[in-house]
Each structure stands twice: as structure tokens, then as C-alpha cells.
Coordinates of C-alpha atoms in Angstrom, one line a residue:
X9 CA 155.6 83.0 122.7
X10 CA 154.6 79.4 123.3
X11 CA 154.8 76.0 121.7
X12 CA 151.8 73.8 120.8
X13 CA 151.2 70.1 119.9
X14 CA 147.8 69.1 118.4
X15 CA 147.6 65.4 117.5
X16 CA 144.7 63.0 117.2
X17 CA 141.8 62.1 115.0
X18 CA 139.5 64.6 116.8
X19 CA 141.1 67.9 117.7
X20 CA 139.1 71.0 118.7
X21 CA 140.3 74.6 118.8
X22 CA 143.1 76.4 120.6
X23 CA 142.5 80.1 121.2
X24 CA 144.6 82.8 122.8
X25 CA 142.5 85.5 124.3
X26 CA 143.3 88.9 125.9
X27 CA 141.1 90.0 128.8
X28 CA 138.8 87.1 128.1
X29 CA 137.3 88.6 124.9
X30 CA 139.9 89.5 122.3
X31 CA 141.0 86.5 120.3
X32 CA 144.5 87.2 119.1
X33 CA 145.3 83.7 117.8
X34 CA 143.3 80.6 116.9
X35 CA 143.9 77.2 115.3
X36 CA 141.7 74.2 114.8
X37 CA 142.1 70.6 113.9
X38 CA 145.1 68.2 113.9
X39 CA 148.4 69.9 113.2
X40 CA 151.0 67.2 113.8
X41 CA 151.3 63.9 111.9
X42 CA 152.2 61.8 114.9
X43 CA 152.8 61.8 118.7
X44 CA 156.5 62.4 117.9
X45 CA 156.2 65.2 115.4
X46 CA 158.0 68.3 116.8
X47 CA 156.0 71.0 118.6
X48 CA 155.3 74.2 116.7
X49 CA 156.4 77.5 118.0
X50 CA 154.2 80.6 118.0
X51 CA 155.3 84.2 118.5
X52 CA 152.6 86.7 119.2
X53 CA 152.9 90.5 119.5
X54 CA 150.9 92.1 122.2
X55 CA 152.0 95.6 121.2
X56 CA 148.3 96.7 121.0
X57 CA 148.2 96.3 124.8
X58 CA 151.4 98.3 125.8
X59 CA 150.9 100.1 129.1
X60 CA 147.9 98.1 130.1
X61 CA 147.4 95.4 132.6
X62 CA 146.0 92.4 130.8
X63 CA 145.1 88.7 131.3
X64 CA 146.1 86.1 128.8
X65 CA 143.9 83.0 128.5
X66 CA 144.7 79.8 126.6
X67 CA 141.4 78.2 125.8
X68 CA 141.2 74.6 124.4
X69 CA 137.8 73.6 123.1
X70 CA 137.0 69.9 122.7
X71 CA 135.7 68.5 119.5
X72 CA 133.6 66.1 121.5
X73 CA 135.6 62.9 122.1
X74 CA 138.8 61.7 123.8
X75 CA 140.7 61.0 120.6
X76 CA 142.7 64.2 120.5
X77 CA 145.7 65.5 122.4
X78 CA 146.1 69.3 122.5
X79 CA 149.0 70.7 124.6
X80 CA 150.9 74.0 125.2
X81 CA 154.4 74.4 126.7
X82 CA 157.2 76.9 127.1
X83 CA 155.0 80.0 127.6
X84 CA 157.2 83.1 127.7
X85 CA 156.3 86.8 128.2
X86 CA 159.1 89.1 127.4
X87 CA 159.5 92.7 126.3
X88 CA 161.2 93.1 123.0
X89 CA 163.8 95.8 122.4
X90 CA 162.6 98.9 120.8

């Protein structure tokens, strides 16, 4: 799980990749209405990768200018009960 905040007139794309190639989550454009709008939580299942050693990459792609703020926080990896 993680939280994101994407605010500004020019926001690019936030992707979550597994092993650098499998995009398991993506979101583009402004998502919050202001700097003070609460962060949004995301809960991802990585059950397709059980038993594997993986890398998780958060990739932020710029939309071309400085007028956008994209941030992540509170990244947690935990095993859910069966």
C-alpha cells in the first residue's frame, strides 16, 4: 500500500512496476484540488508474484514543466492473512 498526492496544472503519470516491466498500477493528471487536499491511499495485491523475489519501482513521468507536484508516502509491504 502507499499514499499519493498529485496536484498542479501540469501533472504527468505515476506508475508502479514489478521487475521493471509489468505495470500493475497507473494514474495520470491532477488528482487533488489543492495543496491541502488529503492524500489518496492505494492498496495493491501482489498475489501474482507469491514465492518470487521481485523489485517494485515507482516511476513518475513529467508532463514537461515544473507546474506539478507528484509525491508518494507511507509505502508498506505486508503479507495478508490467508
